[in-house]
XYZ file of C-alpha atoms in Angstrom:
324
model
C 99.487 81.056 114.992
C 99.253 77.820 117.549
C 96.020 76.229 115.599
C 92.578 75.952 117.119
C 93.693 79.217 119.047
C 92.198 80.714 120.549
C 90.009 78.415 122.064
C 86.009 79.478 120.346
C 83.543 79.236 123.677
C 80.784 81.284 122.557
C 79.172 83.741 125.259
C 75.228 84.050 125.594
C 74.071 88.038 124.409
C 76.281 88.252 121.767
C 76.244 89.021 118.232
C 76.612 86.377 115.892
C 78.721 89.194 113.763
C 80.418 92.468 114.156
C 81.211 94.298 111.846
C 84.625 96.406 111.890
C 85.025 99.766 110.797
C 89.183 100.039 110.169
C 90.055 103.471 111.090
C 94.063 103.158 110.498
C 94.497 104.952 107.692
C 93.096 107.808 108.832
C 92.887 108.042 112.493
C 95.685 106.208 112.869
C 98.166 108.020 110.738
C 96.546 111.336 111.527
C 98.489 111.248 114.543
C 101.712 110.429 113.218
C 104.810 112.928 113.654
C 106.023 112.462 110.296
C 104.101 112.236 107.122
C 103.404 109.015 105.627
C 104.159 108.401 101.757
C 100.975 108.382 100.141
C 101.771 105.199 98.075
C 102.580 103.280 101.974
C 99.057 104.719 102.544
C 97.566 103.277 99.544
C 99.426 99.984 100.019
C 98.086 100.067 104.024
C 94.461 100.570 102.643
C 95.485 97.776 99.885
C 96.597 95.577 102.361
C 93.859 95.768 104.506
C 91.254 95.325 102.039
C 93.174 91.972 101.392
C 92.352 91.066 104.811
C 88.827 91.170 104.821
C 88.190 94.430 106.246
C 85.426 95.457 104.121
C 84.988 99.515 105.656
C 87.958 101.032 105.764
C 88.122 104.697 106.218
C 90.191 105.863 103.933
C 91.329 109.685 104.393
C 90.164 112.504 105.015
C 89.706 115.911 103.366
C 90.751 118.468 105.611
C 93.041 121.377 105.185
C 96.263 120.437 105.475
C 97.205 123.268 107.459
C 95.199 121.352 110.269
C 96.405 117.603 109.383
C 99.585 117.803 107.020
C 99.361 113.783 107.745
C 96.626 113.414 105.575
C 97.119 116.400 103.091
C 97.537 113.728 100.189
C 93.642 113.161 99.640
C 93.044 114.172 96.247
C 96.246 111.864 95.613
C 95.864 109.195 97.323
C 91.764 108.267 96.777
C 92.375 107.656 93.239
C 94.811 105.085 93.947
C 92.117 103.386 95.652
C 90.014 102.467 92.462
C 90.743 98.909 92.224
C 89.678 97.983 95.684
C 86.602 95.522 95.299
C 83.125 97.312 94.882
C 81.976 95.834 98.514
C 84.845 97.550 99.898
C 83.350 100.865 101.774
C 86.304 103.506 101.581
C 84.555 106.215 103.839
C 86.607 109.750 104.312
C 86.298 112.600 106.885
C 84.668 115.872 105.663
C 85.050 118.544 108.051
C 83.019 121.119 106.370
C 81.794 121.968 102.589
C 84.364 122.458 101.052
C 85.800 119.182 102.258
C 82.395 117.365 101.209
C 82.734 119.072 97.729
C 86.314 117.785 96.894
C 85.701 113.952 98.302
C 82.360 114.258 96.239
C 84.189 115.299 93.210
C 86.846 112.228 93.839
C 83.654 109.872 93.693
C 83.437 109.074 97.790
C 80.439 107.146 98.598
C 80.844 107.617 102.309
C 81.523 110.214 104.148
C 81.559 111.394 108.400
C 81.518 114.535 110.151
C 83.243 115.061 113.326
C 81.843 116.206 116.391
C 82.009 117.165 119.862
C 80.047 116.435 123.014
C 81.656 119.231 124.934
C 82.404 122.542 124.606
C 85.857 122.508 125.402
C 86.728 120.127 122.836
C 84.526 121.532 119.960
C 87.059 124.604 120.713
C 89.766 122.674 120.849
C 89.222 120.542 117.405
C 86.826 123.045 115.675
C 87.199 126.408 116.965
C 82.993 126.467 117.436
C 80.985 126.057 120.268
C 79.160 122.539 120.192
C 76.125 124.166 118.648
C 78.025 126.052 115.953
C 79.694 122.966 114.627
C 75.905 121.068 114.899
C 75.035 124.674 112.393
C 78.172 123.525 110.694
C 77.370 119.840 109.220
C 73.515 120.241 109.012
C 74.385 121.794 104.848
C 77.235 119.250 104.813
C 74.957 116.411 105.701
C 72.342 117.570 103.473
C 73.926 117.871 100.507
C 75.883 114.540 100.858
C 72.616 113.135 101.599
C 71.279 114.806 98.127
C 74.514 113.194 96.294
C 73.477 109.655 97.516
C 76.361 109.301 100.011
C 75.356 108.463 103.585
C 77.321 110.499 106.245
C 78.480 108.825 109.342
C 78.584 110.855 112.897
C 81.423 111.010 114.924
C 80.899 112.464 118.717
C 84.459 112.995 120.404
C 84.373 113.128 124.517
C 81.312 110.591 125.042
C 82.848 109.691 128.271
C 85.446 112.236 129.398
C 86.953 115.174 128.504
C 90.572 116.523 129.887
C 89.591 119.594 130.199
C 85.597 119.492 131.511
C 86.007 115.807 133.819
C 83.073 113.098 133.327
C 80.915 114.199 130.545
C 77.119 113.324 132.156
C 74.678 110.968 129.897
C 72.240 113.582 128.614
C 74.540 115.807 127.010
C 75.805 112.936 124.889
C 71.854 111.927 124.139
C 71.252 115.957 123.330
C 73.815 116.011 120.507
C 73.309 112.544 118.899
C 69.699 113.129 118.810
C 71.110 116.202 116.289
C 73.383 114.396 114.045
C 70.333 111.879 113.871
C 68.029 114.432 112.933
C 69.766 116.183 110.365
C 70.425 113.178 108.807
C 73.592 111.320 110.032
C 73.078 107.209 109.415
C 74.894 105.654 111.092
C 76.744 107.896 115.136
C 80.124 106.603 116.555
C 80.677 106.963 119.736
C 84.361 108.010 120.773
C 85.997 107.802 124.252
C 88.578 109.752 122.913
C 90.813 109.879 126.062
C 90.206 106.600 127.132
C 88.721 106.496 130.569
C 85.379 104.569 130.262
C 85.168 101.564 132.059
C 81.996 99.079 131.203
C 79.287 100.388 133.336
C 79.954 103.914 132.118
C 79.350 102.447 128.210
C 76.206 100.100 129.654
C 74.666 103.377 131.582
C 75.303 105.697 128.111
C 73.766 102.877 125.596
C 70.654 102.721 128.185
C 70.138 106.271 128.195
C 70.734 106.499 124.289
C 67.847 103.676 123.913
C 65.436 105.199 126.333
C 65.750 108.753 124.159
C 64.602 106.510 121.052
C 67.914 106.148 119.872
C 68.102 102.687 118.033
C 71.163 100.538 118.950
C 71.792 99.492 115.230
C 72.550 103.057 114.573
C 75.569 102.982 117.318
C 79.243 102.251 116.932
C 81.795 102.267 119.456
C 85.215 103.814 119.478
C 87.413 103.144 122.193
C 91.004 104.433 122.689
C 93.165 102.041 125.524
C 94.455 104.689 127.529
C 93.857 102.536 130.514
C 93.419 99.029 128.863
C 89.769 99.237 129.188
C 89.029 99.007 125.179
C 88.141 95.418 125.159
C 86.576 95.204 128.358
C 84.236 98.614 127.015
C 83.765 96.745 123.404
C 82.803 93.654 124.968
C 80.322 95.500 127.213
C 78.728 97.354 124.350
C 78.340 94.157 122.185
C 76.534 92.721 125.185
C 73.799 95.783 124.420
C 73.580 95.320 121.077
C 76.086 97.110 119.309
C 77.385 94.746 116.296
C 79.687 97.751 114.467
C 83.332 98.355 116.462
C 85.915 100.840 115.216
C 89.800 100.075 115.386
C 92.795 101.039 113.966
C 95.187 97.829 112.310
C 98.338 97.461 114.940
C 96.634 99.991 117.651
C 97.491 103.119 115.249
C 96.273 106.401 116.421
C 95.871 108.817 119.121
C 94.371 112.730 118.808
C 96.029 115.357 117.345
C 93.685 117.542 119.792
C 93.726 115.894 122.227
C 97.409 115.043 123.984
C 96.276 112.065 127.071
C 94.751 110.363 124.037
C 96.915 107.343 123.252
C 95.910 104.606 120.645
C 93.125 103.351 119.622
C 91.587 99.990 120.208
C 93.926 97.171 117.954
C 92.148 95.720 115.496
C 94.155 92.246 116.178
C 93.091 92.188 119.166
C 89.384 92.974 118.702
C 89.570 90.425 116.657
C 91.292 87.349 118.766
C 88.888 88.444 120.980
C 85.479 88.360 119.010
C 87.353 84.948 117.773
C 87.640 83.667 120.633
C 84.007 84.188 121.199
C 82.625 83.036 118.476
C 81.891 86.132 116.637
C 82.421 86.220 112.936
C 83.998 89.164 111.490
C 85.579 88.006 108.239
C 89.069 89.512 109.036
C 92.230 86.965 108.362
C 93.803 87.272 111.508
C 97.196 86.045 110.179
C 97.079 88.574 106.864
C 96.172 91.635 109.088
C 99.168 90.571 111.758
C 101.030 90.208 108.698
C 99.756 93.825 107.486
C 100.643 95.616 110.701
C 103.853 94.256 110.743
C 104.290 96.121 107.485
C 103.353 99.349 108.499
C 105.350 99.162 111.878
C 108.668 98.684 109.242
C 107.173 101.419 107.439
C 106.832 103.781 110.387
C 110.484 102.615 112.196
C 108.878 101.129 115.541
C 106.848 98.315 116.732
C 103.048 97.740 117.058
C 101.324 98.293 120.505
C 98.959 96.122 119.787
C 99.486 92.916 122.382
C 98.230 90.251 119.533
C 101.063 91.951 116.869
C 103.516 91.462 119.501
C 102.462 87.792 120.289
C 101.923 86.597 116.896
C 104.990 88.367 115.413
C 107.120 85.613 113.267
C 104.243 82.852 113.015
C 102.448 84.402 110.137
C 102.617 82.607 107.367
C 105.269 83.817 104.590
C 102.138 83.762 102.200
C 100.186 86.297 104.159
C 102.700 88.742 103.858
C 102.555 89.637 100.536
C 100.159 91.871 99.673
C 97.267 89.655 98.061
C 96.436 89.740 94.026
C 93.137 90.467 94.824
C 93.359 93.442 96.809
């Protein structure tokens, strides 16, 4: 990388840190055609770790009749165990069963999945929105009980391919229920990518005059139409300081077909760089990382800062590092 790039002009309204929550590993290679080999996947998570990503979502435990991709749980947390204790691994739980066999692996985080719409929570769950709500309430409950916080995901925040613009107060209505049954921490997913920044500005507004506290939001935006960055920058200006991506722009929705990758994690963070935002991420060793994985999977990265910083990583930042 060209040093002192890119230029840091800090913006007024912004956090002085964001953190990232790396969803690569498992929305990212959820999505894949073919399955990854579960030591790639442990070397990815390795790798990443080694970058400075410090939550990186690791897996998750559904049945792999539904994700094949990621039917190598059991297998592949273990692997996991030397990662550095301040190293959040957090894995999907779709139901209780799926809570009960992360729980038994030692997970200390876990999400649920959910839907704002109906057509979705069809689509992904086979429930209506208020059956899968019926769904997680035990699953929450008991993770709560076992000391491991449970993140909420909400799918279709901004609009859904089959239902059109998804209106503010639906989205309020369901987070206030992951909130009260006991979710910490609710990301919010524009899982076919068609917010623009006043959409995310109006939503965050309407979420903080329900009582919903902006330190319990996260955004996750897919760049479907290249709006990702403008959206992420347009939520940090409200507050949010905790952004999902996926290393190299991974990821899509199995359920989902119009939904292309998610936001790159590069390029979140060449932007937040650029703005003086800390993240603690080595840009160079997570180029370096994606690079990897792209060899692993047999085709480029999408994401633009990959493609622009290709060849001037350092040779020492692509090895995997002896701490990770």
């Amino acid at each position: 990388m060209s040093e002192g790039l890119p230029m840091r002009v800090p913006a007024d309204g912004l956090p002085q840190r964001v953190r990232i929550h790396e969803v690569g590993p498992r929305d990212g290679l959820q999505n894949e055609s073919a399955v990854v080999p579960v030591e790639v996947k442990a070397e990815f998570v390795h790798r990443l770790a080694g970058a400075g990503l410090r939550t990186v979502e690791a897996t998750s435990f559904v049945h792999p009749r539904w994700v094949p991709q990621l039917a190598d749980a059991e297998e592949l947390y273990p692997r996991l165990a030397d990662l550095p204790d301040d190293v959040a691994l957090p894995v999907l739980v779709p139901n209780a069963r799926g809570l009960q066999r992360a729980l038994a692996l030692g997970v200390r985080s876990a999400a649920v999945f959910a839907s704002a719409t109906e057509s979705f929570a069809q689509a992904n769950l086979n429930r209506t929105v208020a059956g899968a709500l019926e769904m997680f309430a035990p699953v929450v409950a008991e993770a709560a009980a076992a000391g491991v916080p449970v993140r909420g995901y909400l799918s279709m925040c901004f609009g859904d391919p089959w239902e059109g613009p998804v209106p503010a107060s639906r989205v309020v209505d369901v987070c206030k229920e992951l909130l009260s049954m006991g979710c910490s921490e609710l990301s919010l997913g524009d899982t076919i990518g068609v917010a623009t920044p006043g959409q995310v500005t109006a939503l965050l507004r309407a979420l903080g005059e329900a009582g919903i506290p902006t330190g319990r939001l996260a955004v996750h935006f897919h760049d479907t139409y290249g709006q990702a960055l403008a959206n992420t920058l347009a939520a940090l200006q409200h507050g949010v300081t905790t952004v999902d991506a996926s290393a190299g722009g991974l990821g899509g929705c199995p359920y989902a077909k119009s939904a292309t990758g998610n936001l790159a994690t590069e390029d979140l963070v060449w932007m937040l760089r650029g703005l003086g935002v800390e993240t603690g991420v080595d840009l160079d060793r997570l180029v370096a990382t994606s690079i990897w994985m792209a060899g692993a999977l047999g085709r480029p990265s999408p994401s633009r800062t990959v493609q622009a910083l290709a060849g001037k990583t350092p040779d020492d930042a692509r090895a995997r590092p002896k701490e990770s």
